Amino acid sequence: MHEARASTASAAAALHDVASLGGFFALRVGGTDDGWHPLARSYEAGFTDLAEAVARRHRTSEPRVDVSIAQLGHAARLWSPALACVVLHGIVPDLEGLQRADGGPALRVPRPAGWYADRLDGGPVRALYEQVSGHLSALADGLRVKIAPRLLDGNSASALAGAAHALLALRPAVREPLTDLTNALLDTGRLAGTGVLTGPDLAFHRRSCCLYYRAPNGSKCGDCGLAGRAPPLAPR
């Protein structure tokens, strides 16, 4: 993919623009290293601190619930900026060097980099999937709590669909390429079979559950697989 490398300026501009969307799209770029650490360290530690933060916030008593919610939030912080960079700027961001804030879940890329989507063999789908799934696989490998792999895959799919839904609301003009890319990703690798988009607003119905309903004040999410049978696949 070397010949498809985007210029540093182009990658930086794309990431800065996407971060301005706010919320889970806010991937920070550059700055000093103070207050940040390599994500690999968090993965090796089993994401324990973020799971414990979930337990305190939601007053849960099941470690697997804490881990699932923490992983779902992390997946959203990966998928949101990555998906938006491709759809809005035609750049697949390089997420290999990601760092995490010492005191929370915020993410930062020290040096902006990426690939021009239209120069990648076969398009951006595989490259984008690999950038995000590589992180989620490393997270899963380090977990200290036993949790069903397909539950984690469902969380990833839910985060992807949530990112697409949010981006569509912010930039409705990109509906067609956004829908096509999201559907293609949901047919790729471990995302295949996790759920389906159910309408033009990119709502999603997953085939698993993130376990949030098991928190004392939790409930079933809008895309929860426990809420009923998945509806037919939306037109592509």
PDB file of N, CA and C in Angstrom, residues 100-176:
ATOM      1  N   ARG A 100      -3.762   6.543  23.952  1.00  0.00           N
ATOM      2  CA  ARG A 100      -4.957   6.790  24.760  1.00  0.00           C
ATOM      3  C   ARG A 100      -4.628   7.749  25.880  1.00  0.00           C
ATOM      4  N   ALA A 101      -5.589   8.579  26.242  1.00  0.00           N
ATOM      5  CA  ALA A 101      -5.387   9.504  27.350  1.00  0.00           C
ATOM      6  C   ALA A 101      -5.171   8.728  28.642  1.00  0.00           C
ATOM      7  N   ASP A 102      -4.257   9.198  29.475  1.00  0.00           N
ATOM      8  CA  ASP A 102      -3.970   8.505  30.734  1.00  0.00           C
ATOM      9  C   ASP A 102      -5.190   8.422  31.639  1.00  0.00           C
ATOM     10  N   GLY A 103      -6.049   9.437  31.576  1.00  0.00           N
ATOM     11  CA  GLY A 103      -7.166   9.474  32.511  1.00  0.00           C
ATOM     12  C   GLY A 103      -8.523   9.188  31.913  1.00  0.00           C
ATOM     13  N   GLY A 104      -8.575   8.643  30.710  1.00  0.00           N
ATOM     14  CA  GLY A 104      -9.882   8.399  30.110  1.00  0.00           C
ATOM     15  C   GLY A 104      -9.786   7.707  28.764  1.00  0.00           C
ATOM     16  N   PRO A 105     -10.894   7.651  28.031  1.00  0.00           N
ATOM     17  CA  PRO A 105     -10.946   6.880  26.789  1.00  0.00           C
ATOM     18  C   PRO A 105     -10.552   7.644  25.529  1.00  0.00           C
ATOM     19  N   ALA A 106     -10.266   8.939  25.628  1.00  0.00           N
ATOM     20  CA  ALA A 106      -9.952   9.731  24.436  1.00  0.00           C
ATOM     21  C   ALA A 106      -8.739   9.159  23.706  1.00  0.00           C
ATOM     22  N   LEU A 107      -8.745   9.293  22.376  1.00  0.00           N
ATOM     23  CA  LEU A 107      -7.679   8.751  21.542  1.00  0.00           C
ATOM     24  C   LEU A 107      -6.934   9.868  20.814  1.00  0.00           C
ATOM     25  N   ARG A 108      -5.695   9.581  20.472  1.00  0.00           N
ATOM     26  CA  ARG A 108      -4.836  10.554  19.796  1.00  0.00           C
ATOM     27  C   ARG A 108      -3.917   9.841  18.829  1.00  0.00           C
ATOM     28  N   VAL A 109      -3.700  10.451  17.657  1.00  0.00           N
ATOM     29  CA  VAL A 109      -2.708   9.962  16.718  1.00  0.00           C
ATOM     30  C   VAL A 109      -1.558  10.973  16.713  1.00  0.00           C
ATOM     31  N   PRO A 110      -0.364  10.562  17.132  1.00  0.00           N
ATOM     32  CA  PRO A 110       0.748  11.513  17.240  1.00  0.00           C
ATOM     33  C   PRO A 110       1.143  12.116  15.899  1.00  0.00           C
ATOM     34  N   ARG A 111       1.139  11.291  14.854  1.00  0.00           N
ATOM     35  CA  ARG A 111       1.552  11.758  13.521  1.00  0.00           C
ATOM     36  C   ARG A 111       0.503  11.316  12.513  1.00  0.00           C
ATOM     37  N   PRO A 112      -0.162  12.261  11.861  1.00  0.00           N
ATOM     38  CA  PRO A 112      -1.216  11.900  10.908  1.00  0.00           C
ATOM     39  C   PRO A 112      -0.658  11.180   9.687  1.00  0.00           C
ATOM     40  N   ALA A 113      -1.332  10.111   9.304  1.00  0.00           N
ATOM     41  CA  ALA A 113      -0.931   9.336   8.130  1.00  0.00           C
ATOM     42  C   ALA A 113      -2.140   8.566   7.633  1.00  0.00           C
ATOM     43  N   GLY A 114      -2.053   8.094   6.404  1.00  0.00           N
ATOM     44  CA  GLY A 114      -3.152   7.319   5.851  1.00  0.00           C
ATOM     45  C   GLY A 114      -2.908   6.973   4.404  1.00  0.00           C
ATOM     46  N   TRP A 115      -3.958   6.496   3.742  1.00  0.00           N
ATOM     47  CA  TRP A 115      -3.871   6.082   2.349  1.00  0.00           C
ATOM     48  C   TRP A 115      -5.043   6.688   1.571  1.00  0.00           C
ATOM     49  N   TYR A 116      -4.783   7.085   0.334  1.00  0.00           N
ATOM     50  CA  TYR A 116      -5.867   7.533  -0.528  1.00  0.00           C
ATOM     51  C   TYR A 116      -6.730   6.331  -0.904  1.00  0.00           C
ATOM     52  N   ALA A 117      -7.999   6.413  -0.592  1.00  0.00           N
ATOM     53  CA  ALA A 117      -8.896   5.271  -0.773  1.00  0.00           C
ATOM     54  C   ALA A 117      -8.974   4.820  -2.222  1.00  0.00           C
ATOM     55  N   ASP A 118      -8.956   5.775  -3.158  1.00  0.00           N
ATOM     56  CA  ASP A 118      -9.118   5.399  -4.565  1.00  0.00           C
ATOM     57  C   ASP A 118      -7.850   4.818  -5.180  1.00  0.00           C
ATOM     58  N   ARG A 119      -6.768   4.777  -4.428  1.00  0.00           N
ATOM     59  CA  ARG A 119      -5.528   4.185  -4.935  1.00  0.00           C
ATOM     60  C   ARG A 119      -5.260   2.796  -4.351  1.00  0.00           C
ATOM     61  N   LEU A 120      -6.131   2.369  -3.461  1.00  0.00           N
ATOM     62  CA  LEU A 120      -5.968   1.056  -2.845  1.00  0.00           C
ATOM     63  C   LEU A 120      -6.567  -0.012  -3.744  1.00  0.00           C
ATOM     64  N   ASP A 121      -5.854  -1.112  -3.921  1.00  0.00           N
ATOM     65  CA  ASP A 121      -6.383  -2.221  -4.706  1.00  0.00           C
ATOM     66  C   ASP A 121      -7.676  -2.724  -4.080  1.00  0.00           C
ATOM     67  N   GLY A 122      -8.732  -2.727  -4.854  1.00  0.00           N
ATOM     68  CA  GLY A 122     -10.007  -3.213  -4.345  1.00  0.00           C
ATOM     69  C   GLY A 122     -10.777  -2.193  -3.529  1.00  0.00           C
ATOM     70  N   GLY A 123     -10.269  -0.976  -3.413  1.00  0.00           N
ATOM     71  CA  GLY A 123     -10.974   0.061  -2.667  1.00  0.00           C
ATOM     72  C   GLY A 123     -10.632   0.062  -1.188  1.00  0.00           C
ATOM     73  N   PRO A 124     -11.362   0.855  -0.396  1.00  0.00           N
ATOM     74  CA  PRO A 124     -10.987   1.087   1.001  1.00  0.00           C
ATOM     75  C   PRO A 124     -11.500   0.078   2.014  1.00  0.00           C
ATOM     76  N   VAL A 125     -12.410  -0.816   1.604  1.00  0.00           N
ATOM     77  CA  VAL A 125     -13.119  -1.641   2.592  1.00  0.00           C
ATOM     78  C   VAL A 125     -12.167  -2.494   3.422  1.00  0.00           C
ATOM     79  N   ARG A 126     -11.316  -3.280   2.766  1.00  0.00           N
ATOM     80  CA  ARG A 126     -10.417  -4.172   3.495  1.00  0.00           C
ATOM     81  C   ARG A 126      -9.438  -3.388   4.363  1.00  0.00           C
ATOM     82  N   ALA A 127      -8.868  -2.308   3.807  1.00  0.00           N
ATOM     83  CA  ALA A 127      -7.897  -1.524   4.580  1.00  0.00           C
ATOM     84  C   ALA A 127      -8.550  -0.894   5.804  1.00  0.00           C
ATOM     85  N   LEU A 128      -9.753  -0.359   5.634  1.00  0.00           N
ATOM     86  CA  LEU A 128     -10.450   0.260   6.763  1.00  0.00           C
ATOM     87  C   LEU A 128     -10.808  -0.779   7.819  1.00  0.00           C
ATOM     88  N   TYR A 129     -11.302  -1.915   7.366  1.00  0.00           N
ATOM     89  CA  TYR A 129     -11.634  -3.000   8.294  1.00  0.00           C
ATOM     90  C   TYR A 129     -10.401  -3.430   9.089  1.00  0.00           C
ATOM     91  N   GLU A 130      -9.281  -3.599   8.416  1.00  0.00           N
ATOM     92  CA  GLU A 130      -8.071  -4.062   9.091  1.00  0.00           C
ATOM     93  C   GLU A 130      -7.544  -3.036  10.100  1.00  0.00           C
ATOM     94  N   GLN A 131      -7.659  -1.755   9.778  1.00  0.00           N
ATOM     95  CA  GLN A 131      -7.186  -0.732  10.698  1.00  0.00           C
ATOM     96  C   GLN A 131      -7.945  -0.788  12.024  1.00  0.00           C
ATOM     97  N   VAL A 132      -9.261  -0.942  11.942  1.00  0.00           N
ATOM     98  CA  VAL A 132     -10.070  -0.962  13.162  1.00  0.00           C
ATOM     99  C   VAL A 132     -10.041  -2.328  13.831  1.00  0.00           C
ATOM    100  N   SER A 133     -10.208  -3.395  13.049  1.00  0.00           N
ATOM    101  CA  SER A 133     -10.278  -4.733  13.648  1.00  0.00           C
ATOM    102  C   SER A 133      -8.963  -5.137  14.296  1.00  0.00           C
ATOM    103  N   GLY A 134      -7.848  -4.616  13.796  1.00  0.00           N
ATOM    104  CA  GLY A 134      -6.567  -4.918  14.433  1.00  0.00           C
ATOM    105  C   GLY A 134      -6.542  -4.456  15.874  1.00  0.00           C
ATOM    106  N   HIS A 135      -7.089  -3.275  16.122  1.00  0.00           N
ATOM    107  CA  HIS A 135      -7.155  -2.767  17.495  1.00  0.00           C
ATOM    108  C   HIS A 135      -8.111  -3.586  18.347  1.00  0.00           C
ATOM    109  N   LEU A 136      -9.270  -3.898  17.802  1.00  0.00           N
ATOM    110  CA  LEU A 136     -10.260  -4.629  18.591  1.00  0.00           C
ATOM    111  C   LEU A 136      -9.810  -6.061  18.870  1.00  0.00           C
ATOM    112  N   SER A 137      -9.053  -6.648  17.967  1.00  0.00           N
ATOM    113  CA  SER A 137      -8.502  -7.985  18.219  1.00  0.00           C
ATOM    114  C   SER A 137      -7.470  -7.941  19.336  1.00  0.00           C
ATOM    115  N   ALA A 138      -6.625  -6.903  19.322  1.00  0.00           N
ATOM    116  CA  ALA A 138      -5.625  -6.761  20.387  1.00  0.00           C
ATOM    117  C   ALA A 138      -6.295  -6.538  21.736  1.00  0.00           C
ATOM    118  N   LEU A 139      -7.364  -5.766  21.748  1.00  0.00           N
ATOM    119  CA  LEU A 139      -8.110  -5.551  22.985  1.00  0.00           C
ATOM    120  C   LEU A 139      -8.667  -6.874  23.495  1.00  0.00           C
ATOM    121  N   ALA A 140      -9.311  -7.639  22.606  1.00  0.00           N
ATOM    122  CA  ALA A 140      -9.908  -8.914  23.001  1.00  0.00           C
ATOM    123  C   ALA A 140      -8.863  -9.884  23.533  1.00  0.00           C
ATOM    124  N   ASP A 141      -7.688  -9.895  22.922  1.00  0.00           N
ATOM    125  CA  ASP A 141      -6.627 -10.809  23.342  1.00  0.00           C
ATOM    126  C   ASP A 141      -6.138 -10.519  24.756  1.00  0.00           C
ATOM    127  N   GLY A 142      -6.251  -9.267  25.193  1.00  0.00           N
ATOM    128  CA  GLY A 142      -5.740  -8.899  26.509  1.00  0.00           C
ATOM    129  C   GLY A 142      -6.752  -8.948  27.628  1.00  0.00           C
ATOM    130  N   LEU A 143      -8.006  -9.224  27.317  1.00  0.00           N
ATOM    131  CA  LEU A 143      -9.044  -9.181  28.340  1.00  0.00           C
ATOM    132  C   LEU A 143      -8.806 -10.219  29.438  1.00  0.00           C
ATOM    133  N   ARG A 144      -9.072  -9.821  30.669  1.00  0.00           N
ATOM    134  CA  ARG A 144      -8.936 -10.719  31.824  1.00  0.00           C
ATOM    135  C   ARG A 144     -10.261 -11.389  32.169  1.00  0.00           C
ATOM    136  N   VAL A 145     -11.308 -10.997  31.471  1.00  0.00           N
ATOM    137  CA  VAL A 145     -12.656 -11.500  31.730  1.00  0.00           C
ATOM    138  C   VAL A 145     -13.114 -12.306  30.525  1.00  0.00           C
ATOM    139  N   LYS A 146     -13.700 -13.463  30.762  1.00  0.00           N
ATOM    140  CA  LYS A 146     -14.198 -14.276  29.660  1.00  0.00           C
ATOM    141  C   LYS A 146     -15.479 -13.665  29.101  1.00  0.00           C
ATOM    142  N   ILE A 147     -15.469 -13.419  27.797  1.00  0.00           N
ATOM    143  CA  ILE A 147     -16.638 -12.829  27.164  1.00  0.00           C
ATOM    144  C   ILE A 147     -16.750 -13.391  25.752  1.00  0.00           C
ATOM    145  N   ALA A 148     -17.963 -13.655  25.306  1.00  0.00           N
ATOM    146  CA  ALA A 148     -18.179 -14.321  24.016  1.00  0.00           C
ATOM    147  C   ALA A 148     -17.593 -13.490  22.869  1.00  0.00           C
ATOM    148  N   PRO A 149     -16.774 -14.092  22.031  1.00  0.00           N
ATOM    149  CA  PRO A 149     -16.196 -13.349  20.902  1.00  0.00           C
ATOM    150  C   PRO A 149     -17.248 -12.720  19.997  1.00  0.00           C
ATOM    151  N   ARG A 150     -18.372 -13.409  19.766  1.00  0.00           N
ATOM    152  CA  ARG A 150     -19.381 -12.850  18.873  1.00  0.00           C
ATOM    153  C   ARG A 150     -20.119 -11.678  19.514  1.00  0.00           C
ATOM    154  N   LEU A 151     -20.142 -11.634  20.834  1.00  0.00           N
ATOM    155  CA  LEU A 151     -20.687 -10.447  21.495  1.00  0.00           C
ATOM    156  C   LEU A 151     -19.805  -9.240  21.177  1.00  0.00           C
ATOM    157  N   LEU A 152     -18.484  -9.427  21.258  1.00  0.00           N
ATOM    158  CA  LEU A 152     -17.556  -8.346  20.942  1.00  0.00           C
ATOM    159  C   LEU A 152     -17.650  -7.958  19.471  1.00  0.00           C
ATOM    160  N   ASP A 153     -17.822  -8.939  18.588  1.00  0.00           N
ATOM    161  CA  ASP A 153     -18.007  -8.637  17.172  1.00  0.00           C
ATOM    162  C   ASP A 153     -19.279  -7.825  16.965  1.00  0.00           C
ATOM    163  N   GLY A 154     -20.325  -8.195  17.677  1.00  0.00           N
ATOM    164  CA  GLY A 154     -21.578  -7.450  17.587  1.00  0.00           C
ATOM    165  C   GLY A 154     -21.415  -6.027  18.079  1.00  0.00           C
ATOM    166  N   ASN A 155     -20.616  -5.840  19.122  1.00  0.00           N
ATOM    167  CA  ASN A 155     -20.330  -4.488  19.603  1.00  0.00           C
ATOM    168  C   ASN A 155     -19.631  -3.668  18.524  1.00  0.00           C
ATOM    169  N   SER A 156     -18.681  -4.288  17.845  1.00  0.00           N
ATOM    170  CA  SER A 156     -17.970  -3.594  16.774  1.00  0.00           C
ATOM    171  C   SER A 156     -18.933  -3.178  15.674  1.00  0.00           C
ATOM    172  N   ALA A 157     -19.805  -4.085  15.277  1.00  0.00           N
ATOM    173  CA  ALA A 157     -20.782  -3.775  14.235  1.00  0.00           C
ATOM    174  C   ALA A 157     -21.737  -2.675  14.683  1.00  0.00           C
ATOM    175  N   SER A 158     -22.174  -2.748  15.942  1.00  0.00           N
ATOM    176  CA  SER A 158     -23.067  -1.729  16.468  1.00  0.00           C
ATOM    177  C   SER A 158     -22.391  -0.364  16.476  1.00  0.00           C
ATOM    178  N   ALA A 159     -21.108  -0.340  16.838  1.00  0.00           N
ATOM    179  CA  ALA A 159     -20.356   0.913  16.843  1.00  0.00           C
ATOM    180  C   ALA A 159     -20.204   1.466  15.434  1.00  0.00           C
ATOM    181  N   LEU A 160     -19.940   0.582  14.468  1.00  0.00           N
ATOM    182  CA  LEU A 160     -19.834   1.000  13.074  1.00  0.00           C
ATOM    183  C   LEU A 160     -21.153   1.600  12.590  1.00  0.00           C
ATOM    184  N   ALA A 161     -22.242   0.899  12.824  1.00  0.00           N
ATOM    185  CA  ALA A 161     -23.545   1.387  12.381  1.00  0.00           C
ATOM    186  C   ALA A 161     -23.914   2.683  13.094  1.00  0.00           C
ATOM    187  N   GLY A 162     -23.574   2.781  14.372  1.00  0.00           N
ATOM    188  CA  GLY A 162     -23.848   4.007  15.102  1.00  0.00           C
ATOM    189  C   GLY A 162     -23.074   5.183  14.537  1.00  0.00           C
ATOM    190  N   ALA A 163     -21.823   4.924  14.137  1.00  0.00           N
ATOM    191  CA  ALA A 163     -21.009   5.967  13.512  1.00  0.00           C
ATOM    192  C   ALA A 163     -21.625   6.400  12.190  1.00  0.00           C
ATOM    193  N   ALA A 164     -22.086   5.442  11.402  1.00  0.00           N
ATOM    194  CA  ALA A 164     -22.707   5.757  10.109  1.00  0.00           C
ATOM    195  C   ALA A 164     -23.989   6.559  10.308  1.00  0.00           C
ATOM    196  N   HIS A 165     -24.794   6.158  11.269  1.00  0.00           N
ATOM    197  CA  HIS A 165     -26.047   6.853  11.556  1.00  0.00           C
ATOM    198  C   HIS A 165     -25.770   8.294  11.975  1.00  0.00           C
ATOM    199  N   ALA A 166     -24.782   8.486  12.844  1.00  0.00           N
ATOM    200  CA  ALA A 166     -24.442   9.835  13.311  1.00  0.00           C
ATOM    201  C   ALA A 166     -23.882  10.686  12.176  1.00  0.00           C
ATOM    202  N   LEU A 167     -23.035  10.104  11.339  1.00  0.00           N
ATOM    203  CA  LEU A 167     -22.453  10.851  10.230  1.00  0.00           C
ATOM    204  C   LEU A 167     -23.526  11.254   9.222  1.00  0.00           C
ATOM    205  N   LEU A 168     -24.472  10.371   8.974  1.00  0.00           N
ATOM    206  CA  LEU A 168     -25.556  10.694   8.049  1.00  0.00           C
ATOM    207  C   LEU A 168     -26.369  11.878   8.565  1.00  0.00           C
ATOM    208  N   ALA A 169     -26.622  11.910   9.859  1.00  0.00           N
ATOM    209  CA  ALA A 169     -27.386  13.019  10.436  1.00  0.00           C
ATOM    210  C   ALA A 169     -26.644  14.347  10.284  1.00  0.00           C
ATOM    211  N   LEU A 170     -25.307  14.290  10.367  1.00  0.00           N
ATOM    212  CA  LEU A 170     -24.492  15.500  10.274  1.00  0.00           C
ATOM    213  C   LEU A 170     -24.225  15.921   8.834  1.00  0.00           C
ATOM    214  N   ARG A 171     -24.077  14.940   7.946  1.00  0.00           N
ATOM    215  CA  ARG A 171     -23.756  15.207   6.546  1.00  0.00           C
ATOM    216  C   ARG A 171     -24.677  14.376   5.641  1.00  0.00           C
ATOM    217  N   PRO A 172     -25.944  14.755   5.537  1.00  0.00           N
ATOM    218  CA  PRO A 172     -26.905  13.928   4.788  1.00  0.00           C
ATOM    219  C   PRO A 172     -26.572  13.772   3.306  1.00  0.00           C
ATOM    220  N   ALA A 173     -25.756  14.642   2.744  1.00  0.00           N
ATOM    221  CA  ALA A 173     -25.429  14.547   1.321  1.00  0.00           C
ATOM    222  C   ALA A 173     -24.603  13.313   0.985  1.00  0.00           C
ATOM    223  N   VAL A 174     -23.998  12.676   1.995  1.00  0.00           N
ATOM    224  CA  VAL A 174     -23.133  11.519   1.724  1.00  0.00           C
ATOM    225  C   VAL A 174     -23.870  10.193   1.895  1.00  0.00           C
ATOM    226  N   ARG A 175     -25.191  10.229   1.908  1.00  0.00           N
ATOM    227  CA  ARG A 175     -25.984   9.022   2.184  1.00  0.00           C
ATOM    228  C   ARG A 175     -25.565   7.828   1.326  1.00  0.00           C
ATOM    229  N   GLU A 176     -25.468   8.008   0.018  1.00  0.00           N
ATOM    230  CA  GLU A 176     -25.218   6.861  -0.863  1.00  0.00           C
ATOM    231  C   GLU A 176     -23.849   6.230  -0.637  1.00  0.00           C
TER     232      GLU A 176
END
